[in-house]
PDB file of C-alpha atoms in Angstrom:
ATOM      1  CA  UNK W   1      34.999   4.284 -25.055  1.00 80.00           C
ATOM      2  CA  UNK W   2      34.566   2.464 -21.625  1.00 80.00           C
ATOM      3  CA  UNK W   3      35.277   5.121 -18.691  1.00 76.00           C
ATOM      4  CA  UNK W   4      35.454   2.084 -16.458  1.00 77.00           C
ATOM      5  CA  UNK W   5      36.740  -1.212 -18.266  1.00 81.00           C
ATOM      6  CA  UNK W   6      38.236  -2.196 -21.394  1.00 86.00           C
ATOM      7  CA  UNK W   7      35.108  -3.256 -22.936  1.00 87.00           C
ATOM      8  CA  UNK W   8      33.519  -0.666 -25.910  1.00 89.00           C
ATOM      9  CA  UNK W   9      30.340   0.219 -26.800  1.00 90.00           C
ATOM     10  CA  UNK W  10      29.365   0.319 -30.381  1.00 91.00           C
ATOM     11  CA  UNK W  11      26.385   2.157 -32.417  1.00 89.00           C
ATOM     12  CA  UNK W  12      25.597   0.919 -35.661  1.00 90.00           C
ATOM     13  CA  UNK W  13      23.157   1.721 -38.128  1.00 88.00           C
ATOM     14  CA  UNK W  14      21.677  -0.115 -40.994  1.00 91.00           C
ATOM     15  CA  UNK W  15      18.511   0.251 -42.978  1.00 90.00           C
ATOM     16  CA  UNK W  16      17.121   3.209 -40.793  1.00 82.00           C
ATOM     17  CA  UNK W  17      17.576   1.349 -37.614  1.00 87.00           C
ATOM     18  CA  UNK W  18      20.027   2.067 -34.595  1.00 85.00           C
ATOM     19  CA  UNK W  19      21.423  -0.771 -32.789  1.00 90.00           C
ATOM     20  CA  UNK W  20      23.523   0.109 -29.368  1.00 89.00           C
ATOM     21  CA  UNK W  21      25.850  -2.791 -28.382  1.00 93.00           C
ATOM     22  CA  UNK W  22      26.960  -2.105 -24.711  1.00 91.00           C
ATOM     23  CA  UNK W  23      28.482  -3.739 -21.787  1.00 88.00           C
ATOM     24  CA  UNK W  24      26.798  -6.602 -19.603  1.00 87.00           C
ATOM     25  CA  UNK W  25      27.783  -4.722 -16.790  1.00 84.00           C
ATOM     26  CA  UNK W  26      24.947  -2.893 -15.404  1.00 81.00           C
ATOM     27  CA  UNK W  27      26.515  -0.194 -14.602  1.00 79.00           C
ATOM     28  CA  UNK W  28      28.713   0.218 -17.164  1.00 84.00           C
ATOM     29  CA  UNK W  29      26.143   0.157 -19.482  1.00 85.00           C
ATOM     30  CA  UNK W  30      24.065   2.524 -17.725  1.00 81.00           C
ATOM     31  CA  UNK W  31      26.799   5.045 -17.753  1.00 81.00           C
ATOM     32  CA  UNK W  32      28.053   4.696 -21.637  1.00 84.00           C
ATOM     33  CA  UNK W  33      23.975   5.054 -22.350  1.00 84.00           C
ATOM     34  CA  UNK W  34      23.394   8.302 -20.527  1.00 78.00           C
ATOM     35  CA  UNK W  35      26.357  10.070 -21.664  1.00 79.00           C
ATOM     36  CA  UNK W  36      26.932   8.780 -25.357  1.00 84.00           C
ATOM     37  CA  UNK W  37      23.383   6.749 -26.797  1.00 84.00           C
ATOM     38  CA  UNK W  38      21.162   9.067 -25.237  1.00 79.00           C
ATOM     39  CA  UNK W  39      22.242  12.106 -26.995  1.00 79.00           C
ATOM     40  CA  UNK W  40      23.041   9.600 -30.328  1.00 82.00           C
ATOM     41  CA  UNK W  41      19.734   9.073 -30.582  1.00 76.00           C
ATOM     42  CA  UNK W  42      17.877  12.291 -29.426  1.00 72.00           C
ATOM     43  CA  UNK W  43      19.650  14.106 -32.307  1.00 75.00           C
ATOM     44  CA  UNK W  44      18.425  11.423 -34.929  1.00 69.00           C
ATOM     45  CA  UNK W  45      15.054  12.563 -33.583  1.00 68.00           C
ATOM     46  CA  UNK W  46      12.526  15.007 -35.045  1.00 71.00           C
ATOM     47  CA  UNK W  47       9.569  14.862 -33.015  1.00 74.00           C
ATOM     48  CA  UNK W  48      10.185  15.716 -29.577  1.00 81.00           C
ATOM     49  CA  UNK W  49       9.235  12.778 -26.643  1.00 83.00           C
ATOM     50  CA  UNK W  50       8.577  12.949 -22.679  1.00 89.00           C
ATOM     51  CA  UNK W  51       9.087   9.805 -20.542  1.00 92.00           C
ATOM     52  CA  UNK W  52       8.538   8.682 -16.596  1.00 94.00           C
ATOM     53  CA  UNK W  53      10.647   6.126 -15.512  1.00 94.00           C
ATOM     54  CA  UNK W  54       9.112   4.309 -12.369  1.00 96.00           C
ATOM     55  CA  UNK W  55      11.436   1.974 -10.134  1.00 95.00           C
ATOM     56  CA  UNK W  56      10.204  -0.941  -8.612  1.00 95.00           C
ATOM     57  CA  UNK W  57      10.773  -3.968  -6.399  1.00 93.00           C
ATOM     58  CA  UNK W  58       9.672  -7.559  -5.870  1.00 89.00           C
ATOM     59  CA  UNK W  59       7.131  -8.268  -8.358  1.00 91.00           C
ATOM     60  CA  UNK W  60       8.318  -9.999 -11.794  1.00 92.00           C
ATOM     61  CA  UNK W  61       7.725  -8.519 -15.201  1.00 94.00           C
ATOM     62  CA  UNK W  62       4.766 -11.129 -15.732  1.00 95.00           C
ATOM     63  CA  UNK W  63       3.254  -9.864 -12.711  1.00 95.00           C
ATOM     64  CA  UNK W  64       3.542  -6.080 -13.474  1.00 97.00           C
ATOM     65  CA  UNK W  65       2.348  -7.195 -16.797  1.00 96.00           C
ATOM     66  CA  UNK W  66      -1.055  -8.271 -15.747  1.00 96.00           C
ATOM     67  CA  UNK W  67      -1.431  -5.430 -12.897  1.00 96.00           C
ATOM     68  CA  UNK W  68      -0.821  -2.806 -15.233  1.00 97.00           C
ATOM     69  CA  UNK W  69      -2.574  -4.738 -18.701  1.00 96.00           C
ATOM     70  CA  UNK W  70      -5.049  -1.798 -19.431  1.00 96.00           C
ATOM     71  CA  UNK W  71      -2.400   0.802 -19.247  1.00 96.00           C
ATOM     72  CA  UNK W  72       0.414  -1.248 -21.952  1.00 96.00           C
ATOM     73  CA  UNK W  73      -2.442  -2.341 -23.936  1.00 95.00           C
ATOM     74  CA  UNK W  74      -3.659   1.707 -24.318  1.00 94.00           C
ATOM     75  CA  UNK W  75      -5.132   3.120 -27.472  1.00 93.00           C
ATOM     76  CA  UNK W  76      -3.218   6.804 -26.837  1.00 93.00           C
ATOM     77  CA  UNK W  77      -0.010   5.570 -28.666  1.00 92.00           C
ATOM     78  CA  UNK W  78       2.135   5.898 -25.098  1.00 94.00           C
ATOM     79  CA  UNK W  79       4.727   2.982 -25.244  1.00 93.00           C
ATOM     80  CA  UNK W  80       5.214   1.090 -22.191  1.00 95.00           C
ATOM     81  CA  UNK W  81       8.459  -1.446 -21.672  1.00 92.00           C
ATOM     82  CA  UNK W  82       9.737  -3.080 -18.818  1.00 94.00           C
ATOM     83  CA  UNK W  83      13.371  -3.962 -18.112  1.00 91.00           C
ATOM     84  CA  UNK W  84      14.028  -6.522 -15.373  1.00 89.00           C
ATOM     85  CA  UNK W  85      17.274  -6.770 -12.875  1.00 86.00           C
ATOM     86  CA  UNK W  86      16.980  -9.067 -10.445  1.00 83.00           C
ATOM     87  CA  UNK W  87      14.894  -8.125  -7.789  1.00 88.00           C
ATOM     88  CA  UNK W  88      13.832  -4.946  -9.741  1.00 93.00           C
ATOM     89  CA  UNK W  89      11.813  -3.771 -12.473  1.00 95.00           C
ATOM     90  CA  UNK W  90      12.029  -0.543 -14.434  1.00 94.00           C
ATOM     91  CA  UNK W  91       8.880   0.510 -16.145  1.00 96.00           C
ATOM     92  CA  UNK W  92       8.813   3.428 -18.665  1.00 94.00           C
ATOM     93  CA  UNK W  93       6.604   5.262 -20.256  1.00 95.00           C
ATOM     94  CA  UNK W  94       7.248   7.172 -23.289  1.00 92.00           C
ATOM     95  CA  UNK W  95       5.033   9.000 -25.760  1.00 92.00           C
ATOM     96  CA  UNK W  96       5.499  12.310 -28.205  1.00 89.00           C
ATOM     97  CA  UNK W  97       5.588  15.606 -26.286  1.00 88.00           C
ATOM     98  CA  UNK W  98       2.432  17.005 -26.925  1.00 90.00           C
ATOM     99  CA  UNK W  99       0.374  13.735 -25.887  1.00 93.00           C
ATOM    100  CA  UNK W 100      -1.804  14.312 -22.893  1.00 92.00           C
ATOM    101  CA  UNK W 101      -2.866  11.226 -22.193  1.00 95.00           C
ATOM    102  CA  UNK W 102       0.852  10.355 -20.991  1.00 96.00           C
ATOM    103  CA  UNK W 103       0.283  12.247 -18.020  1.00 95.00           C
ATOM    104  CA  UNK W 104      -3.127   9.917 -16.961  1.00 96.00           C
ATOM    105  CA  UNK W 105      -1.550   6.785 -17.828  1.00 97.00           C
ATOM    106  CA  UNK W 106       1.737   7.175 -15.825  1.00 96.00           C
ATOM    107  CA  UNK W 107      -0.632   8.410 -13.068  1.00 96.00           C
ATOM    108  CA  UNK W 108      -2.572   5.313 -13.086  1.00 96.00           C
ATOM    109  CA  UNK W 109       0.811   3.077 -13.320  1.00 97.00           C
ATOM    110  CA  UNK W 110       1.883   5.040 -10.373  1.00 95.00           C
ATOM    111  CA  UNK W 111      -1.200   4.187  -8.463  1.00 94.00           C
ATOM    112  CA  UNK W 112      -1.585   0.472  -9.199  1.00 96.00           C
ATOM    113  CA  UNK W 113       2.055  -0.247  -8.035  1.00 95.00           C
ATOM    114  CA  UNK W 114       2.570   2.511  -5.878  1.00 90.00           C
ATOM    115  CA  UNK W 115       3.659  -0.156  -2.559  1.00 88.00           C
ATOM    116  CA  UNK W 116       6.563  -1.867  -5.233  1.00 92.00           C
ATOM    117  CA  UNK W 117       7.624   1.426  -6.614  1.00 94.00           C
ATOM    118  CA  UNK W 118      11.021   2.640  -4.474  1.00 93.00           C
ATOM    119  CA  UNK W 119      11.633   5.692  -6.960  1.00 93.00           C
ATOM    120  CA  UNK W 120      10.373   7.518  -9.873  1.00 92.00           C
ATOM    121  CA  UNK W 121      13.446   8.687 -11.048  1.00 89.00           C
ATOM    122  CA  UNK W 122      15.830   6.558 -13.410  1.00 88.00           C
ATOM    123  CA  UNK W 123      18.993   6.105 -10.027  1.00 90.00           C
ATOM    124  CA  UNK W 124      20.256   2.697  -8.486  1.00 91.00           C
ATOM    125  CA  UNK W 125      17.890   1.456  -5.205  1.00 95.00           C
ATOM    126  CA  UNK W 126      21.351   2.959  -3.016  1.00 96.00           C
ATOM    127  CA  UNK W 127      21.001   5.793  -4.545  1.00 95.00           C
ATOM    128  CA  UNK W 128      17.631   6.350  -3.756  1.00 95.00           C
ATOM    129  CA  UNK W 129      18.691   5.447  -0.066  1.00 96.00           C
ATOM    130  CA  UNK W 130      21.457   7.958  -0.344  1.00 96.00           C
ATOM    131  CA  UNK W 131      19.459  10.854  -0.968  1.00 95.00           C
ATOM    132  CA  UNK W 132      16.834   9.619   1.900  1.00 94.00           C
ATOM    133  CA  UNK W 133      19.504   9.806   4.481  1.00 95.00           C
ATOM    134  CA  UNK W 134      20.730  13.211   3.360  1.00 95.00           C
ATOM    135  CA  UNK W 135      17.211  14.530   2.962  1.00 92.00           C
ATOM    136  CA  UNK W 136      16.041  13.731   6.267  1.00 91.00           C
ATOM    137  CA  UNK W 137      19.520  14.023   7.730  1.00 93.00           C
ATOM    138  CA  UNK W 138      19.617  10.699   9.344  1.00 93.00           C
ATOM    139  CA  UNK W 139      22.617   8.215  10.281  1.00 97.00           C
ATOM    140  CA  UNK W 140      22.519   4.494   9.935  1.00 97.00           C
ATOM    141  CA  UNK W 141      24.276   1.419  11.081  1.00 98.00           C
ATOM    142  CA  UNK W 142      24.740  -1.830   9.901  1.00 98.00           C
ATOM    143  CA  UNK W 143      25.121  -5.102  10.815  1.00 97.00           C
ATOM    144  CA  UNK W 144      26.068  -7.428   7.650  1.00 97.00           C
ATOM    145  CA  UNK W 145      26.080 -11.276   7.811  1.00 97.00           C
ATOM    146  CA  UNK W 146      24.415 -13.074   4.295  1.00 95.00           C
ATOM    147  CA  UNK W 147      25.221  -9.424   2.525  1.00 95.00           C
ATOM    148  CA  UNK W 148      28.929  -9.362   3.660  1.00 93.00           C
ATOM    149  CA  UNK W 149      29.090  -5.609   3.562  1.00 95.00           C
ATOM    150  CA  UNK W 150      27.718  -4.931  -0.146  1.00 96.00           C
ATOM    151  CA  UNK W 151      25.249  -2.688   1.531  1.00 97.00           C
ATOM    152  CA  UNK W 152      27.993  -0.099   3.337  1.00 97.00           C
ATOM    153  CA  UNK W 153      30.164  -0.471   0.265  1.00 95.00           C
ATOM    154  CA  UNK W 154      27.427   0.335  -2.541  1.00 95.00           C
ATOM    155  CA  UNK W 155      26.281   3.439  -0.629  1.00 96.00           C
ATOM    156  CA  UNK W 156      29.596   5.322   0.411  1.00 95.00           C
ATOM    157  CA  UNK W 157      29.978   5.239  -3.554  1.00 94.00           C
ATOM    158  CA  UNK W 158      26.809   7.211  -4.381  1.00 94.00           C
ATOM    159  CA  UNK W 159      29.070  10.378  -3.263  1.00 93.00           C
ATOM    160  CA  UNK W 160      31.688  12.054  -1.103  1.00 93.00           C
ATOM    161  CA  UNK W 161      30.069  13.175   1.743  1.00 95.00           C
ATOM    162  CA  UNK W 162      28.002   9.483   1.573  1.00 96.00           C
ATOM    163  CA  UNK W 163      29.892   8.331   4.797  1.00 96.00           C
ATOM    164  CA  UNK W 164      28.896  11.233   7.043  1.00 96.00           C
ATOM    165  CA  UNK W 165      25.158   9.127   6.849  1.00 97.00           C
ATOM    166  CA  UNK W 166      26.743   5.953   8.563  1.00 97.00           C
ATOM    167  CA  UNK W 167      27.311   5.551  11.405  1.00 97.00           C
ATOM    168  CA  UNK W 168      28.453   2.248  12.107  1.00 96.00           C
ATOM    169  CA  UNK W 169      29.189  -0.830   9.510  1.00 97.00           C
ATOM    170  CA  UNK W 170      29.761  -4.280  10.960  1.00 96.00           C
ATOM    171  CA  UNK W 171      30.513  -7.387   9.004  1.00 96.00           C
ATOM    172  CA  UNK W 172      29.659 -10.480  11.345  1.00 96.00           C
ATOM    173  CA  UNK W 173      29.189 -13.522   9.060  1.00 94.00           C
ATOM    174  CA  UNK W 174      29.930 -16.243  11.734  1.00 94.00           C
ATOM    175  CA  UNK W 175      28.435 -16.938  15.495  1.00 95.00           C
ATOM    176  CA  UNK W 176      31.857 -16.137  16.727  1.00 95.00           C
ATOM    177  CA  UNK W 177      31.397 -12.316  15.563  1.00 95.00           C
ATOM    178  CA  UNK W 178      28.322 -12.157  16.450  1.00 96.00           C
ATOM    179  CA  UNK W 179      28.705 -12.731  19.656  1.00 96.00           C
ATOM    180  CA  UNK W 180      31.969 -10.870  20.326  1.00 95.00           C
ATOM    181  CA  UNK W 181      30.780  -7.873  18.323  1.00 95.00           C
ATOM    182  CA  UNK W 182      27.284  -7.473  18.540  1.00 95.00           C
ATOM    183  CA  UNK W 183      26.936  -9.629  22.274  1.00 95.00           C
ATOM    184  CA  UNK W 184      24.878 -11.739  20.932  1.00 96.00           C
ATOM    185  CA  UNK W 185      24.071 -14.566  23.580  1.00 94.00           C
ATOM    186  CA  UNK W 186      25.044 -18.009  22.745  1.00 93.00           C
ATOM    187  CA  UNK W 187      21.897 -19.534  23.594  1.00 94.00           C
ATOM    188  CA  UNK W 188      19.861 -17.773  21.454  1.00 95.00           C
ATOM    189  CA  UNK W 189      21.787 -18.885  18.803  1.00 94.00           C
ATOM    190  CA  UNK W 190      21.238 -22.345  20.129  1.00 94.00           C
ATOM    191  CA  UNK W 191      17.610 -22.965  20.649  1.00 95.00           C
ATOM    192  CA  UNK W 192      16.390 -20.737  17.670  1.00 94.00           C
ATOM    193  CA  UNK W 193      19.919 -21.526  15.196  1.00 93.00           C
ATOM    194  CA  UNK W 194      22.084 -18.533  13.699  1.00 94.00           C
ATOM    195  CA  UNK W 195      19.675 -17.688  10.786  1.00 95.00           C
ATOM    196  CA  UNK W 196      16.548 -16.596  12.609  1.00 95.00           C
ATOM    197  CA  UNK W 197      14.204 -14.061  12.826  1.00 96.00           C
ATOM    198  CA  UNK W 198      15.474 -13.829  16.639  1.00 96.00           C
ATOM    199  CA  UNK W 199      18.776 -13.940  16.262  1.00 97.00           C
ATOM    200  CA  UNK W 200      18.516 -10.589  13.470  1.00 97.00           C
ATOM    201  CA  UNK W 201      16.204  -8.709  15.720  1.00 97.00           C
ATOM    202  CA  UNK W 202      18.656  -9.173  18.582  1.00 97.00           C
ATOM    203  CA  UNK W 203      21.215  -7.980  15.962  1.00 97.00           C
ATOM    204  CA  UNK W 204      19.295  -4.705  15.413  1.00 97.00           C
ATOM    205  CA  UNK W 205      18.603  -4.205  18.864  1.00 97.00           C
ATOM    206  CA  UNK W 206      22.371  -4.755  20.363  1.00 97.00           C
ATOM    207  CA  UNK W 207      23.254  -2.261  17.253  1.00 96.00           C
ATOM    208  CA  UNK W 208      21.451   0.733  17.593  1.00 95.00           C
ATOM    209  CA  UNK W 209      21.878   0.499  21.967  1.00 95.00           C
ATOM    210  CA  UNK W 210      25.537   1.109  21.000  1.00 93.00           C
ATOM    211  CA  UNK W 211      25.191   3.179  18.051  1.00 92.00           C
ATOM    212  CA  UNK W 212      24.443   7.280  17.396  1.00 94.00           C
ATOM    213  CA  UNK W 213      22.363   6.198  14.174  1.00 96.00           C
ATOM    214  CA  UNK W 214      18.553   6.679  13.833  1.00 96.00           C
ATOM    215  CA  UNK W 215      17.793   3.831  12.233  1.00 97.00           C
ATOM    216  CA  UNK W 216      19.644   0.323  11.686  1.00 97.00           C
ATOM    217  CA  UNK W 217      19.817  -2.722   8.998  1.00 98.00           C
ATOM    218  CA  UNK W 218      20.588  -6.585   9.996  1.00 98.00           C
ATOM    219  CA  UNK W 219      20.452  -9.523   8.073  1.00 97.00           C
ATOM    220  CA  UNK W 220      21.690 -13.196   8.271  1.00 97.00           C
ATOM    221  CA  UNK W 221      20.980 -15.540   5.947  1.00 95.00           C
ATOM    222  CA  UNK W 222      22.220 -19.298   4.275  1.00 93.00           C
ATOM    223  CA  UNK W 223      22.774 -20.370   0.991  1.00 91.00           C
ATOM    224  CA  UNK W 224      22.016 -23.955   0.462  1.00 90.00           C
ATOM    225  CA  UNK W 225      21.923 -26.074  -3.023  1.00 83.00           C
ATOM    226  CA  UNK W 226      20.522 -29.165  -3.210  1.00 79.00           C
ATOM    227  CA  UNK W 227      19.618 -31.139  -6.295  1.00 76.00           C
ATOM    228  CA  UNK W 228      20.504 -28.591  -8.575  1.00 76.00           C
ATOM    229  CA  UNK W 229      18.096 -26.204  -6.780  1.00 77.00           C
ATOM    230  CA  UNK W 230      19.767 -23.139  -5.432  1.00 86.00           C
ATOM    231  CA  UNK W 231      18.277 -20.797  -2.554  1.00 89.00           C
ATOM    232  CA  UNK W 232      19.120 -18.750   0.148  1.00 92.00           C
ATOM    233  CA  UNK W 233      16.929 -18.068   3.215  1.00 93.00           C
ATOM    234  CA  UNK W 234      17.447 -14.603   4.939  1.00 96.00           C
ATOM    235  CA  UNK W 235      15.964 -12.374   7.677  1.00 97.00           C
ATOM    236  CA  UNK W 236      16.252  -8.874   7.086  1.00 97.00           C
ATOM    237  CA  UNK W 237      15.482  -6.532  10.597  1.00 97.00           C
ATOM    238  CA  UNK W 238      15.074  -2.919   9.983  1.00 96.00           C
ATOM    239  CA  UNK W 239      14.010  -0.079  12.512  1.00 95.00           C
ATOM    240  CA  UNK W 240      14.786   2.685  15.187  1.00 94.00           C
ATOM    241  CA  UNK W 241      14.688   2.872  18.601  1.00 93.00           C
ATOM    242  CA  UNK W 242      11.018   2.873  18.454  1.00 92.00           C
ATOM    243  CA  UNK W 243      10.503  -0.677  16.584  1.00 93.00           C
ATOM    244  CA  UNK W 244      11.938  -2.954  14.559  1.00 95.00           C
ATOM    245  CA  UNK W 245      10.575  -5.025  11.856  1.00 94.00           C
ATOM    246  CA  UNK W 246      12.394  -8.325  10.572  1.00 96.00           C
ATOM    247  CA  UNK W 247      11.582  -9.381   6.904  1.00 95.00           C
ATOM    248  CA  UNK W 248      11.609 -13.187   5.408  1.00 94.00           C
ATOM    249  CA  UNK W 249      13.154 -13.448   2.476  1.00 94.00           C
ATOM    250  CA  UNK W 250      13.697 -16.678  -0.009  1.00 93.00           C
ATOM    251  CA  UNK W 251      15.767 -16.044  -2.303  1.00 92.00           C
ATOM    252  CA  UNK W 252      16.901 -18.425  -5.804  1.00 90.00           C
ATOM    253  CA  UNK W 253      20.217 -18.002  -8.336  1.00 90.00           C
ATOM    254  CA  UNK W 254      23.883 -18.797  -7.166  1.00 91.00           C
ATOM    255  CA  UNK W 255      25.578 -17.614  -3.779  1.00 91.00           C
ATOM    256  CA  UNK W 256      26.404 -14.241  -5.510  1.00 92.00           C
ATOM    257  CA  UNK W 257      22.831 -14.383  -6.604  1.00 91.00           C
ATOM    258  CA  UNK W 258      21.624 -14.055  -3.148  1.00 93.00           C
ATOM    259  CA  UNK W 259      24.399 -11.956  -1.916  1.00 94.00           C
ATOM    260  CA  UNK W 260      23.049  -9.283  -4.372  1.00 93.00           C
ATOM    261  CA  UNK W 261      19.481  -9.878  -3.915  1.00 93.00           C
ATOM    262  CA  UNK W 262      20.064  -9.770  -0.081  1.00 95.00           C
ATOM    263  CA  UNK W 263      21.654  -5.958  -0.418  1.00 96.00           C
ATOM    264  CA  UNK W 264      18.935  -4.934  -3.160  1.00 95.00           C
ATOM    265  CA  UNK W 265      16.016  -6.168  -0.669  1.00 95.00           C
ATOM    266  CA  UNK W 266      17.911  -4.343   2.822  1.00 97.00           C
ATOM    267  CA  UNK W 267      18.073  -0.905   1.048  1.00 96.00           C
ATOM    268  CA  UNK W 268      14.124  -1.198  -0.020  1.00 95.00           C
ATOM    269  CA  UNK W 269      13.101  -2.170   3.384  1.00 95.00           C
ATOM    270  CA  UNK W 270      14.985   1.022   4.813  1.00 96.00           C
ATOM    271  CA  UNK W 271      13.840   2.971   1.937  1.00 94.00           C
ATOM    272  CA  UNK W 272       9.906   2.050   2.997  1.00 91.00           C
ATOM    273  CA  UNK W 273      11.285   2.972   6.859  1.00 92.00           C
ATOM    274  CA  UNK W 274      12.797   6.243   5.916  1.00 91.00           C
ATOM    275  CA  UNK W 275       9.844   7.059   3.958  1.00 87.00           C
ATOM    276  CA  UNK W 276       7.851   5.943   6.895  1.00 78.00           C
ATOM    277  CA  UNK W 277       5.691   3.086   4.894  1.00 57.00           C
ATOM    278  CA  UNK W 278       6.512   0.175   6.606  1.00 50.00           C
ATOM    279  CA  UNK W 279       6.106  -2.557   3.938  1.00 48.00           C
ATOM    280  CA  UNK W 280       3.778  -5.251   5.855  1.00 46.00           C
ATOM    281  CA  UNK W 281       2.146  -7.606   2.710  1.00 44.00           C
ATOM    282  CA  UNK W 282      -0.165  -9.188   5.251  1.00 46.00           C
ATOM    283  CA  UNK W 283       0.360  -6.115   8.093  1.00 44.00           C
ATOM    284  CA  UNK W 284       2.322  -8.608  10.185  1.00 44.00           C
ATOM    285  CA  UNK W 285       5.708  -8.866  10.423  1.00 41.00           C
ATOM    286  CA  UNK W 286       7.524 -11.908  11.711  1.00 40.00           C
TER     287      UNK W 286
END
């Protein structure tokens, strides 16, 4: 049974082989997994297995495919699968128990992707963020334009006391709002347009000079579809009262597309700030 929607899972077996049907809801199907196929399956087993589970960001499956080649094509009988989301890739590594060589190979996963991987435990990116804030016990603000306030709303669900780590969530997705709510100046807006790397770092700047939090998140961005092709452009500013560090990001897929990948993208850029490694590709930022 579905906690969360009318849609069942099902488990079926036939000629020694399990086949989960779940949900195409992400996390729906996460959730019917964990508490119903995972123990399914684990009691069908004899042999007992270990697995890491390593999260990562930005980089496709091909990509990771060829970065990590040695390691999936090992001789040491540790499986290795990758599961793409948008944005994201999970990469885990399984093997029996008693295999030592799992230990090595996760080890030199870890290593080769270590500036894409946000987590190495099998939780959501705002999760991940959630536990950061708490950790460190740090507030943060933010100022929502392209990601109209997916970002806030994702991360108050991750638990009850989630809100006490926000300060300040502002929705501002025309020039009107920005201006009345964040003072951003008109001309700004003018000479360098609305989605700019200026206009964002203003955005950051204005927000955390009338904010308690330690560290703030701003984005605009524009979805645009031409031809049949369909991108968004977005700036994403992230930093405390010390610097701030705006992000271009080009994103493709439909407007919720980019909506999505626009929240995904702001919480690994914080998660890189709280963990104080600044992603820079090319150690510039814009």
């Amino acid at each position: 049974i579905n906690p969360m929607n009318t849609t069942q899972g099902y488990i079926l077996e036939h000629n020694n082989t399990i086949y989960c049907v779940l949900p195409n809801i992400y996390d729906e199907a996460r959730i019917m997994f964990d508490d119903v196929v995972l123990d399914y399956i684990l009691k069908e087993q004899k042999k007992k297995y270990r697995s890491y589970t390593f999260k990562s960001f930005g980089l496709g499956i091909d990509l990771i495919s060829k970065v990590i080649e040695a390691e999936i094509k090992n001789k040491s009988k540790v499986s290795i699968n990758l599961f793409e989301k948008p944005m994201e890739v999970d990469i885990v590594l399984k093997s029996i128990d008693t295999n030592k060589d799992l230990d090595d190979i996760a080890k030199s996963v870890f290593l080769k992707l270590d500036k894409y991987i946000y987590s190495v435990e099998d939780i959501p990116i705002e999760k991940v963020v959630y536990k950061l804030l708490k950790l460190n016990e740090i507030k943060v603000s933010f100022a929502e334009d392209i990601s109209c306030g997916e970002i806030c709303s994702h991360l108050v669900k991750q638990a009850d006391d989630a809100v006490n780590y926000i300060d300040k969530s502002i929705v501002v997705p025309n020039i009107e709002s920005k201006m009345t709510t964040l003072g951003i100046d008109k001309s700004l807006i003018d000479t360098q347009g609305e989605v700019s790397p200026n206009v964002v770092y203003q955005m950051a700047v204005n927000l955390i000079k009338n904010s308690n939090a330690d560290v703030v998140v701003a984005n605009v961005g524009k979805f645009t579809a031409i031809n049949n092709a369909q991108n968004g452009l977005c700036y994403i500013a992230v930093g405390d009262r010390k610097e701030i560090h705006v992000y271009k990001n080009v994103f493709k897929g439909n407007y919720k597309d980019i909506i999505d990948s626009a929240t995904v993208s702001s919480y690994f850029y914080l998660i890189k700030k709280l963990k104080k490694n600044d992603f820079h590709l090319d150690k510039n930022t814009i």
